[in-house]
Every structure is written in structure tokens, then in C-alpha cells.
Amino acid sequence: NMEEVKDTIFKGGKEPLPTGLYPATVELAILKESTHGAIGVELHLDIDGRNHREDIYLTNRKGETFYVREKDGEDVNFPLPGYVTTNDLAILTTGYSIEDQDTEKKTVELWDKEADDKIPKEVDMLEDIRGKKIIVGMFLDNDYGTKNIGTPTAPNWVDDTTKEYKLNSINKIFNEDGFTSGELINEMEEPSFIEEWRESYTADYINDKTVAKKRKAEKAAKKPGGAAKPALGGNKPKTSMFSKKK
């Protein structure tokens, strides 16, 4: 059986949503691997009849779910933001962490950037997460466009700094009653963080991602050797962090 899901491509179509809290239903949650080896979840949400699609990466290309930052003179491991988001999603919808999720092979029609159309694809579906209701804390972002500096068969998408556009991204996930995963784990009687989030991020808030990217590019340009060059994907063996498959 073929399942079809509508993607929203912001090319003069529907305008992205303003920053805010939105009830949503998980249509698809697909485990995927990037061309560089990072593990992520391709998430499709139904938000009041419109589709929101977002890739959320829970590991880096080394398979690590953390990054290292100095704190009090020592290197400390902090969880990647994408790991936090996908783990919250898993806990809030199934009661188990993202590492404990099983996948099932499914064939669905998905938008393909190179084909510029929907094509059937076999995917690893996080089936237990599908159909669950959540609340998403959604940002309205300002970000760069992308361009492919690779080939159609071996794409390498990088930022196109000549183009800026607005799109939505998930900042925080709550269950349908407004609880965070931490509040559920700590058996809080009433949710509280959702109100803090609502007060902090009003509808006029714009998360400008270009600011940090410009700062990073300027820092890289000052290093010996000039500006950083985008990395191309290699052919090294990749090992998935998900060992259980149905």
C-alpha cells in the first residue's frame, strides 16, 4: 500500500507560521542518515490541516549525541539540541527514549529535491510515534537558502548567503497536555514551562539564524588558510546507532 503525505514548500505558497505554540499530530517520523553519516528524524506534522516537515539530527557525523564545551575550566559533554528534541518527542509520545524506538520498513511518497516531485521511497519508520498528538513550540526563523555544490547523485547542500527566507523550526516539544518530558519524569502535577515559553517567545519573535552563521564565517575567514571549505561526503563505513529493526 502506498501512503502519501503532502509537503509544504515555501515558494510563494503558504506563509510560514508566526512564532507560537501549536497543537500537532505526528504524520510521519522517519529515521534517516545524512550524506555525511549523521542520524536524524524526518518529522512530518499536521498542524491544523497544514503539513510541517523538518529534519532533526540527533547525532553528528561521528555518531555522537553530544558536543564538547568548556565549563569551569574543563571540557564537558552537552547533548546536541537535535538529540534533546527527538528524545523529548519519543518520551512524550511513547514513554521511551529515542534509542529504544523500533523501526518498520514502509513505502511512502515523499518530496525529492532533485526530482522536484514526489516519488515512492522505502523508509525506516518510527511507527510507535506516528499518529500521536503533541504541542510544538514553533519558531519563525530567518535563514539562508541552500545550493548544491555536489552532483545530482552525490549532493552536497550548503548555505546560499545571497538568499534569505523565512521558515518554521521546532524549538520545543510538549505532550498534548502541555507537559515537558522532564516534568513527566519528575511527576509534576501541573505543567509550568509551557507558560514560560509562551511569555518568552511572542508572535513577533524572529529567530535570525543568519547572525550566528555570519559570525562563524567571519571567524573561519580569519584562521590561517582562509575561509572554511564545505566538506564533501566520504565513502567510509557507517554504523547506525539504532540496532533494533523490525
PDB file of C-alpha atoms in Angstrom:
ATOM      1  CA  ASN A   1       0.000   0.000   0.000  1.00  0.00           C
ATOM      2  CA  MET A   2       1.197   3.465  -0.883  1.00  0.00           C
ATOM      3  CA  GLU A   3       0.898   6.210   1.701  1.00  0.00           C
ATOM      4  CA  GLU A   4       1.054   9.813   0.555  1.00  0.00           C
ATOM      5  CA  VAL A   5       1.916  12.877   2.584  1.00  0.00           C
ATOM      6  CA  LYS A   6       1.773  16.476   1.461  1.00  0.00           C
ATOM      7  CA  ASP A   7       4.896  18.565   1.851  1.00  0.00           C
ATOM      8  CA  THR A   8       4.866  22.317   2.250  1.00  0.00           C
ATOM      9  CA  ILE A   9       7.490  24.028   0.094  1.00  0.00           C
ATOM     10  CA  PHE A  10       7.677  27.746   0.819  1.00  0.00           C
ATOM     11  CA  LYS A  11       7.900  29.063  -2.749  1.00  0.00           C
ATOM     12  CA  GLY A  12       5.193  31.649  -2.803  1.00  0.00           C
ATOM     13  CA  GLY A  13       2.707  29.242  -1.248  1.00  0.00           C
ATOM     14  CA  LYS A  14       1.526  29.328   2.330  1.00  0.00           C
ATOM     15  CA  GLU A  15       3.341  31.772   4.530  1.00  0.00           C
ATOM     16  CA  PRO A  16       5.195  30.231   7.489  1.00  0.00           C
ATOM     17  CA  LEU A  17       3.506  30.404  10.864  1.00  0.00           C
ATOM     18  CA  PRO A  18       4.369  33.109  13.388  1.00  0.00           C
ATOM     19  CA  THR A  19       6.288  32.016  16.472  1.00  0.00           C
ATOM     20  CA  GLY A  20       3.949  30.301  18.903  1.00  0.00           C
ATOM     21  CA  LEU A  21       2.545  27.112  20.415  1.00  0.00           C
ATOM     22  CA  TYR A  22       0.636  24.830  18.045  1.00  0.00           C
ATOM     23  CA  PRO A  23      -1.233  21.546  18.636  1.00  0.00           C
ATOM     24  CA  ALA A  24       0.028  18.994  16.118  1.00  0.00           C
ATOM     25  CA  THR A  25      -0.326  15.357  15.078  1.00  0.00           C
ATOM     26  CA  VAL A  26       2.689  13.303  14.021  1.00  0.00           C
ATOM     27  CA  GLU A  27       2.024  12.098  10.459  1.00  0.00           C
ATOM     28  CA  LEU A  28       5.438  10.578   9.769  1.00  0.00           C
ATOM     29  CA  ALA A  29       8.602  10.055  11.826  1.00  0.00           C
ATOM     30  CA  ILE A  30      11.322   8.624   9.592  1.00  0.00           C
ATOM     31  CA  LEU A  31      14.761   7.549  10.744  1.00  0.00           C
ATOM     32  CA  LYS A  32      17.335   8.702   8.201  1.00  0.00           C
ATOM     33  CA  GLU A  33      21.030   9.178   7.626  1.00  0.00           C
ATOM     34  CA  SER A  34      22.652  12.220   6.031  1.00  0.00           C
ATOM     35  CA  THR A  35      25.234  12.008   3.260  1.00  0.00           C
ATOM     36  CA  HIS A  36      27.860  12.715   5.937  1.00  0.00           C
ATOM     37  CA  GLY A  37      26.663   9.961   8.291  1.00  0.00           C
ATOM     38  CA  ALA A  38      24.620  11.907  10.851  1.00  0.00           C
ATOM     39  CA  ILE A  39      21.462  10.174  12.117  1.00  0.00           C
ATOM     40  CA  GLY A  40      18.244  12.167  12.115  1.00  0.00           C
ATOM     41  CA  VAL A  41      14.468  12.053  12.155  1.00  0.00           C
ATOM     42  CA  GLU A  42      12.458  13.402   9.226  1.00  0.00           C
ATOM     43  CA  LEU A  43       9.369  14.658  11.012  1.00  0.00           C
ATOM     44  CA  HIS A  44       6.047  15.432   9.311  1.00  0.00           C
ATOM     45  CA  LEU A  45       3.414  17.167  11.432  1.00  0.00           C
ATOM     46  CA  ASP A  46      -0.180  18.065  10.720  1.00  0.00           C
ATOM     47  CA  ILE A  47      -0.850  21.490  12.210  1.00  0.00           C
ATOM     48  CA  ASP A  48      -4.485  22.425  11.735  1.00  0.00           C
ATOM     49  CA  GLY A  49      -4.569  20.903   8.251  1.00  0.00           C
ATOM     50  CA  ARG A  50      -1.178  22.097   7.027  1.00  0.00           C
ATOM     51  CA  ASN A  51       1.981  19.991   6.831  1.00  0.00           C
ATOM     52  CA  HIS A  52       5.206  20.911   8.579  1.00  0.00           C
ATOM     53  CA  ARG A  53       8.277  18.897   7.545  1.00  0.00           C
ATOM     54  CA  GLU A  54      11.585  19.150   9.362  1.00  0.00           C
ATOM     55  CA  ASP A  55      14.809  17.139   9.542  1.00  0.00           C
ATOM     56  CA  ILE A  56      16.105  16.967  13.117  1.00  0.00           C
ATOM     57  CA  TYR A  57      19.551  15.419  13.554  1.00  0.00           C
ATOM     58  CA  LEU A  58      20.245  13.640  16.837  1.00  0.00           C
ATOM     59  CA  THR A  59      23.876  12.723  16.124  1.00  0.00           C
ATOM     60  CA  ASN A  60      26.817  14.322  14.396  1.00  0.00           C
ATOM     61  CA  ARG A  61      28.648  12.576  11.561  1.00  0.00           C
ATOM     62  CA  LYS A  62      30.689  10.622  14.139  1.00  0.00           C
ATOM     63  CA  GLY A  63      27.522   9.154  15.631  1.00  0.00           C
ATOM     64  CA  GLU A  64      27.852  11.214  18.816  1.00  0.00           C
ATOM     65  CA  THR A  65      24.758  12.666  20.501  1.00  0.00           C
ATOM     66  CA  PHE A  66      26.764  15.376  22.273  1.00  0.00           C
ATOM     67  CA  TYR A  67      29.127  18.269  21.705  1.00  0.00           C
ATOM     68  CA  VAL A  68      32.019  19.365  23.911  1.00  0.00           C
ATOM     69  CA  ARG A  69      32.157  22.785  25.540  1.00  0.00           C
ATOM     70  CA  GLU A  70      34.413  24.202  28.209  1.00  0.00           C
ATOM     71  CA  LYS A  71      32.814  24.798  31.601  1.00  0.00           C
ATOM     72  CA  ASP A  72      34.693  25.912  34.712  1.00  0.00           C
ATOM     73  CA  GLY A  73      37.989  25.112  33.005  1.00  0.00           C
ATOM     74  CA  GLU A  74      37.008  21.583  31.992  1.00  0.00           C
ATOM     75  CA  ASP A  75      35.629  20.040  28.815  1.00  0.00           C
ATOM     76  CA  VAL A  76      32.019  18.980  29.396  1.00  0.00           C
ATOM     77  CA  ASN A  77      29.708  16.959  27.129  1.00  0.00           C
ATOM     78  CA  PHE A  78      26.380  18.628  26.357  1.00  0.00           C
ATOM     79  CA  PRO A  79      23.543  16.909  24.432  1.00  0.00           C
ATOM     80  CA  LEU A  80      23.019  18.085  20.864  1.00  0.00           C
ATOM     81  CA  PRO A  81      19.857  20.220  20.502  1.00  0.00           C
ATOM     82  CA  GLY A  82      18.509  17.776  17.911  1.00  0.00           C
ATOM     83  CA  TYR A  83      19.038  14.868  20.284  1.00  0.00           C
ATOM     84  CA  VAL A  84      17.126  16.708  23.006  1.00  0.00           C
ATOM     85  CA  THR A  85      14.226  17.427  20.632  1.00  0.00           C
ATOM     86  CA  THR A  86      13.943  13.902  19.205  1.00  0.00           C
ATOM     87  CA  ASN A  87      14.342  12.325  22.637  1.00  0.00           C
ATOM     88  CA  ASP A  88      11.608  14.590  24.011  1.00  0.00           C
ATOM     89  CA  LEU A  89       9.397  13.538  21.096  1.00  0.00           C
ATOM     90  CA  ALA A  90       9.996   9.856  21.787  1.00  0.00           C
ATOM     91  CA  ILE A  91       9.437  10.097  25.546  1.00  0.00           C
ATOM     92  CA  LEU A  92       6.331  12.257  25.247  1.00  0.00           C
ATOM     93  CA  THR A  93       4.672  10.008  22.653  1.00  0.00           C
ATOM     94  CA  THR A  94       5.803   6.513  23.722  1.00  0.00           C
ATOM     95  CA  GLY A  95       7.268   6.758  27.210  1.00  0.00           C
ATOM     96  CA  TYR A  96      10.643   5.506  25.966  1.00  0.00           C
ATOM     97  CA  SER A  97      13.841   7.246  24.801  1.00  0.00           C
ATOM     98  CA  ILE A  98      14.738   7.720  21.153  1.00  0.00           C
ATOM     99  CA  GLU A  99      17.387   4.970  21.381  1.00  0.00           C
ATOM    100  CA  ASP A 100      14.705   2.496  22.489  1.00  0.00           C
ATOM    101  CA  GLN A 101      12.474   3.067  19.464  1.00  0.00           C
ATOM    102  CA  ASP A 102      11.949   0.333  16.860  1.00  0.00           C
ATOM    103  CA  THR A 103      11.601   0.988  13.143  1.00  0.00           C
ATOM    104  CA  GLU A 104       9.474  -0.648  10.469  1.00  0.00           C
ATOM    105  CA  LYS A 105      10.024  -0.620   6.721  1.00  0.00           C
ATOM    106  CA  LYS A 106       7.328   1.468   4.995  1.00  0.00           C
ATOM    107  CA  THR A 107       6.927   2.819   1.460  1.00  0.00           C
ATOM    108  CA  VAL A 108       5.670   6.389   1.285  1.00  0.00           C
ATOM    109  CA  GLU A 109       5.579   9.128  -1.321  1.00  0.00           C
ATOM    110  CA  LEU A 110       7.959  11.904  -0.322  1.00  0.00           C
ATOM    111  CA  TRP A 111       9.151  15.091  -1.954  1.00  0.00           C
ATOM    112  CA  ASP A 112      12.509  14.678  -3.664  1.00  0.00           C
ATOM    113  CA  LYS A 113      14.541  17.840  -4.060  1.00  0.00           C
ATOM    114  CA  GLU A 114      16.457  16.684  -7.122  1.00  0.00           C
ATOM    115  CA  ALA A 115      13.411  15.212  -8.878  1.00  0.00           C
ATOM    116  CA  ASP A 116      11.333  18.251  -7.882  1.00  0.00           C
ATOM    117  CA  ASP A 117       8.417  15.888  -7.346  1.00  0.00           C
ATOM    118  CA  LYS A 118       7.065  13.224  -5.004  1.00  0.00           C
ATOM    119  CA  ILE A 119       8.457   9.751  -5.554  1.00  0.00           C
ATOM    120  CA  PRO A 120       7.924   6.428  -3.711  1.00  0.00           C
ATOM    121  CA  LYS A 121      10.628   5.748  -1.138  1.00  0.00           C
ATOM    122  CA  GLU A 122      11.155   2.878   1.296  1.00  0.00           C
ATOM    123  CA  VAL A 123      11.938   4.314   4.710  1.00  0.00           C
ATOM    124  CA  ASP A 124      12.636   3.251   8.289  1.00  0.00           C
ATOM    125  CA  MET A 125       9.514   4.454  10.102  1.00  0.00           C
ATOM    126  CA  LEU A 126       9.357   5.155  13.835  1.00  0.00           C
ATOM    127  CA  GLU A 127       5.912   3.626  13.833  1.00  0.00           C
ATOM    128  CA  ASP A 128       5.108   3.972  17.542  1.00  0.00           C
ATOM    129  CA  ILE A 129       5.444   7.757  17.282  1.00  0.00           C
ATOM    130  CA  ARG A 130       3.054   8.096  14.319  1.00  0.00           C
ATOM    131  CA  GLY A 131      -0.430   9.413  14.967  1.00  0.00           C
ATOM    132  CA  LYS A 132       0.439  10.838  18.389  1.00  0.00           C
ATOM    133  CA  LYS A 133      -0.723  14.310  19.404  1.00  0.00           C
ATOM    134  CA  ILE A 134       1.731  16.867  20.736  1.00  0.00           C
ATOM    135  CA  ILE A 135       2.166  20.623  21.146  1.00  0.00           C
ATOM    136  CA  VAL A 136       5.109  22.246  19.383  1.00  0.00           C
ATOM    137  CA  GLY A 137       6.824  25.460  20.359  1.00  0.00           C
ATOM    138  CA  MET A 138       7.492  26.770  16.851  1.00  0.00           C
ATOM    139  CA  PHE A 139       9.963  29.474  15.874  1.00  0.00           C
ATOM    140  CA  LEU A 140       9.719  31.713  12.833  1.00  0.00           C
ATOM    141  CA  ASP A 141      13.290  31.666  11.526  1.00  0.00           C
ATOM    142  CA  ASN A 142      15.185  33.921   9.185  1.00  0.00           C
ATOM    143  CA  ASP A 143      17.764  31.777   7.386  1.00  0.00           C
ATOM    144  CA  TYR A 144      19.825  31.430   4.241  1.00  0.00           C
ATOM    145  CA  GLY A 145      18.716  29.461   1.214  1.00  0.00           C
ATOM    146  CA  THR A 146      20.681  26.396   0.113  1.00  0.00           C
ATOM    147  CA  LYS A 147      22.548  25.346  -3.022  1.00  0.00           C
ATOM    148  CA  ASN A 148      24.008  22.048  -4.180  1.00  0.00           C
ATOM    149  CA  ILE A 149      27.776  22.213  -4.787  1.00  0.00           C
ATOM    150  CA  GLY A 150      27.923  18.475  -5.382  1.00  0.00           C
ATOM    151  CA  THR A 151      26.227  16.441  -8.092  1.00  0.00           C
ATOM    152  CA  PRO A 152      22.666  15.162  -8.508  1.00  0.00           C
ATOM    153  CA  THR A 153      23.778  11.660  -7.448  1.00  0.00           C
ATOM    154  CA  ALA A 154      26.089  12.874  -4.661  1.00  0.00           C
ATOM    155  CA  PRO A 155      24.531  16.131  -3.449  1.00  0.00           C
ATOM    156  CA  ASN A 156      26.275  18.446  -1.014  1.00  0.00           C
ATOM    157  CA  TRP A 157      23.900  21.181   0.123  1.00  0.00           C
ATOM    158  CA  VAL A 158      25.438  24.311   1.645  1.00  0.00           C
ATOM    159  CA  ASP A 159      24.153  27.745   2.626  1.00  0.00           C
ATOM    160  CA  ASP A 160      23.474  30.214  -0.184  1.00  0.00           C
ATOM    161  CA  THR A 161      24.286  33.506   1.517  1.00  0.00           C
ATOM    162  CA  THR A 162      22.840  35.501  -1.392  1.00  0.00           C
ATOM    163  CA  LYS A 163      19.321  34.431  -0.439  1.00  0.00           C
ATOM    164  CA  GLU A 164      17.412  34.761   2.811  1.00  0.00           C
ATOM    165  CA  TYR A 165      13.970  33.424   3.580  1.00  0.00           C
ATOM    166  CA  LYS A 166      11.538  32.754   6.414  1.00  0.00           C
ATOM    167  CA  LEU A 167      10.609  29.272   7.587  1.00  0.00           C
ATOM    168  CA  ASN A 168       9.466  27.462  10.713  1.00  0.00           C
ATOM    169  CA  SER A 169      11.512  25.265  13.021  1.00  0.00           C
ATOM    170  CA  ILE A 170      10.643  23.347  16.168  1.00  0.00           C
ATOM    171  CA  ASN A 171      12.195  24.761  19.306  1.00  0.00           C
ATOM    172  CA  LYS A 172      10.410  22.721  21.997  1.00  0.00           C
ATOM    173  CA  ILE A 173       8.008  19.783  22.167  1.00  0.00           C
ATOM    174  CA  PHE A 174       5.302  19.263  24.792  1.00  0.00           C
ATOM    175  CA  ASN A 175       2.729  16.499  25.139  1.00  0.00           C
ATOM    176  CA  GLU A 176      -0.895  17.281  24.313  1.00  0.00           C
ATOM    177  CA  ASP A 177      -1.478  18.334  27.939  1.00  0.00           C
ATOM    178  CA  GLY A 178       1.408  20.800  27.870  1.00  0.00           C
ATOM    179  CA  PHE A 179       3.959  18.816  29.889  1.00  0.00           C
ATOM    180  CA  THR A 180       7.664  18.615  29.004  1.00  0.00           C
ATOM    181  CA  SER A 181       9.457  15.273  29.217  1.00  0.00           C
ATOM    182  CA  GLY A 182      11.291  16.500  32.315  1.00  0.00           C
ATOM    183  CA  GLU A 183       8.032  17.448  34.020  1.00  0.00           C
ATOM    184  CA  LEU A 184       6.616  13.981  33.332  1.00  0.00           C
ATOM    185  CA  ILE A 185       9.768  12.226  34.534  1.00  0.00           C
ATOM    186  CA  ASN A 186       9.709  14.312  37.728  1.00  0.00           C
ATOM    187  CA  GLU A 187       5.966  13.582  38.128  1.00  0.00           C
ATOM    188  CA  MET A 188       4.928  17.221  38.229  1.00  0.00           C
ATOM    189  CA  GLU A 189       1.204  17.666  38.879  1.00  0.00           C
ATOM    190  CA  GLU A 190       0.835  20.673  36.574  1.00  0.00           C
ATOM    191  CA  PRO A 191       2.849  21.868  33.572  1.00  0.00           C
ATOM    192  CA  SER A 192       4.700  25.146  34.064  1.00  0.00           C
ATOM    193  CA  PHE A 193       7.435  25.557  31.442  1.00  0.00           C
ATOM    194  CA  ILE A 194       4.945  25.914  28.610  1.00  0.00           C
ATOM    195  CA  GLU A 195       3.746  29.213  30.083  1.00  0.00           C
ATOM    196  CA  GLU A 196       7.337  30.440  30.428  1.00  0.00           C
ATOM    197  CA  TRP A 197       7.885  29.553  26.781  1.00  0.00           C
ATOM    198  CA  ARG A 198       4.697  31.375  25.738  1.00  0.00           C
ATOM    199  CA  GLU A 199       5.741  34.532  27.596  1.00  0.00           C
ATOM    200  CA  SER A 200       9.317  34.445  26.284  1.00  0.00           C
ATOM    201  CA  TYR A 201       8.509  33.874  22.600  1.00  0.00           C
ATOM    202  CA  THR A 202       5.648  36.048  21.451  1.00  0.00           C
ATOM    203  CA  ALA A 203       4.199  36.061  17.936  1.00  0.00           C
ATOM    204  CA  ASP A 204       6.532  38.842  16.771  1.00  0.00           C
ATOM    205  CA  TYR A 205       9.706  36.933  17.722  1.00  0.00           C
ATOM    206  CA  ILE A 206      12.014  36.022  14.795  1.00  0.00           C
ATOM    207  CA  ASN A 207      14.911  33.621  15.298  1.00  0.00           C
ATOM    208  CA  ASP A 208      17.582  35.036  12.975  1.00  0.00           C
ATOM    209  CA  LYS A 209      19.929  32.149  12.177  1.00  0.00           C
ATOM    210  CA  THR A 210      21.993  34.220   9.758  1.00  0.00           C
ATOM    211  CA  VAL A 211      23.588  36.212  12.596  1.00  0.00           C
ATOM    212  CA  ALA A 212      25.413  33.210  14.080  1.00  0.00           C
ATOM    213  CA  LYS A 213      26.317  31.889  10.624  1.00  0.00           C
ATOM    214  CA  LYS A 214      27.856  35.229   9.613  1.00  0.00           C
ATOM    215  CA  ARG A 215      29.842  35.312  12.851  1.00  0.00           C
ATOM    216  CA  LYS A 216      31.075  31.750  12.285  1.00  0.00           C
ATOM    217  CA  ALA A 217      32.095  32.529   8.685  1.00  0.00           C
ATOM    218  CA  GLU A 218      33.983  35.658   9.768  1.00  0.00           C
ATOM    219  CA  LYS A 219      35.811  33.691  12.462  1.00  0.00           C
ATOM    220  CA  ALA A 220      36.742  30.948   9.978  1.00  0.00           C
ATOM    221  CA  ALA A 221      38.000  33.505   7.443  1.00  0.00           C
ATOM    222  CA  LYS A 222      40.472  34.882   9.993  1.00  0.00           C
ATOM    223  CA  LYS A 223      42.091  31.471  10.535  1.00  0.00           C
ATOM    224  CA  PRO A 224      45.255  30.548   8.573  1.00  0.00           C
ATOM    225  CA  GLY A 225      44.239  29.125   5.204  1.00  0.00           C
ATOM    226  CA  GLY A 226      41.300  31.461   4.699  1.00  0.00           C
ATOM    227  CA  ALA A 227      37.603  30.676   4.728  1.00  0.00           C
ATOM    228  CA  ALA A 228      36.457  27.200   5.650  1.00  0.00           C
ATOM    229  CA  LYS A 229      35.651  24.931   2.716  1.00  0.00           C
ATOM    230  CA  PRO A 230      32.486  22.862   2.794  1.00  0.00           C
ATOM    231  CA  ALA A 231      33.203  19.174   3.403  1.00  0.00           C
ATOM    232  CA  LEU A 232      32.216  16.592   0.851  1.00  0.00           C
ATOM    233  CA  GLY A 233      30.778  13.251   1.875  1.00  0.00           C
ATOM    234  CA  GLY A 234      33.167  10.317   2.042  1.00  0.00           C
ATOM    235  CA  ASN A 235      32.710   6.601   1.498  1.00  0.00           C
ATOM    236  CA  LYS A 236      33.650   5.476   4.997  1.00  0.00           C
ATOM    237  CA  PRO A 237      31.526   2.695   6.552  1.00  0.00           C
ATOM    238  CA  LYS A 238      28.657   3.992   8.648  1.00  0.00           C
ATOM    239  CA  THR A 239      27.135   2.313  11.698  1.00  0.00           C
ATOM    240  CA  SER A 240      23.633   3.240  12.809  1.00  0.00           C
ATOM    241  CA  MET A 241      23.049   3.931  16.486  1.00  0.00           C
ATOM    242  CA  PHE A 242      19.763   2.033  16.075  1.00  0.00           C
ATOM    243  CA  SER A 243      20.433  -1.697  16.365  1.00  0.00           C
ATOM    244  CA  LYS A 244      16.853  -2.909  16.717  1.00  0.00           C
ATOM    245  CA  LYS A 245      14.884  -3.249  13.494  1.00  0.00           C
ATOM    246  CA  LYS A 246      11.564  -4.922  12.894  1.00  0.00           C
TER     247      LYS A 246
END
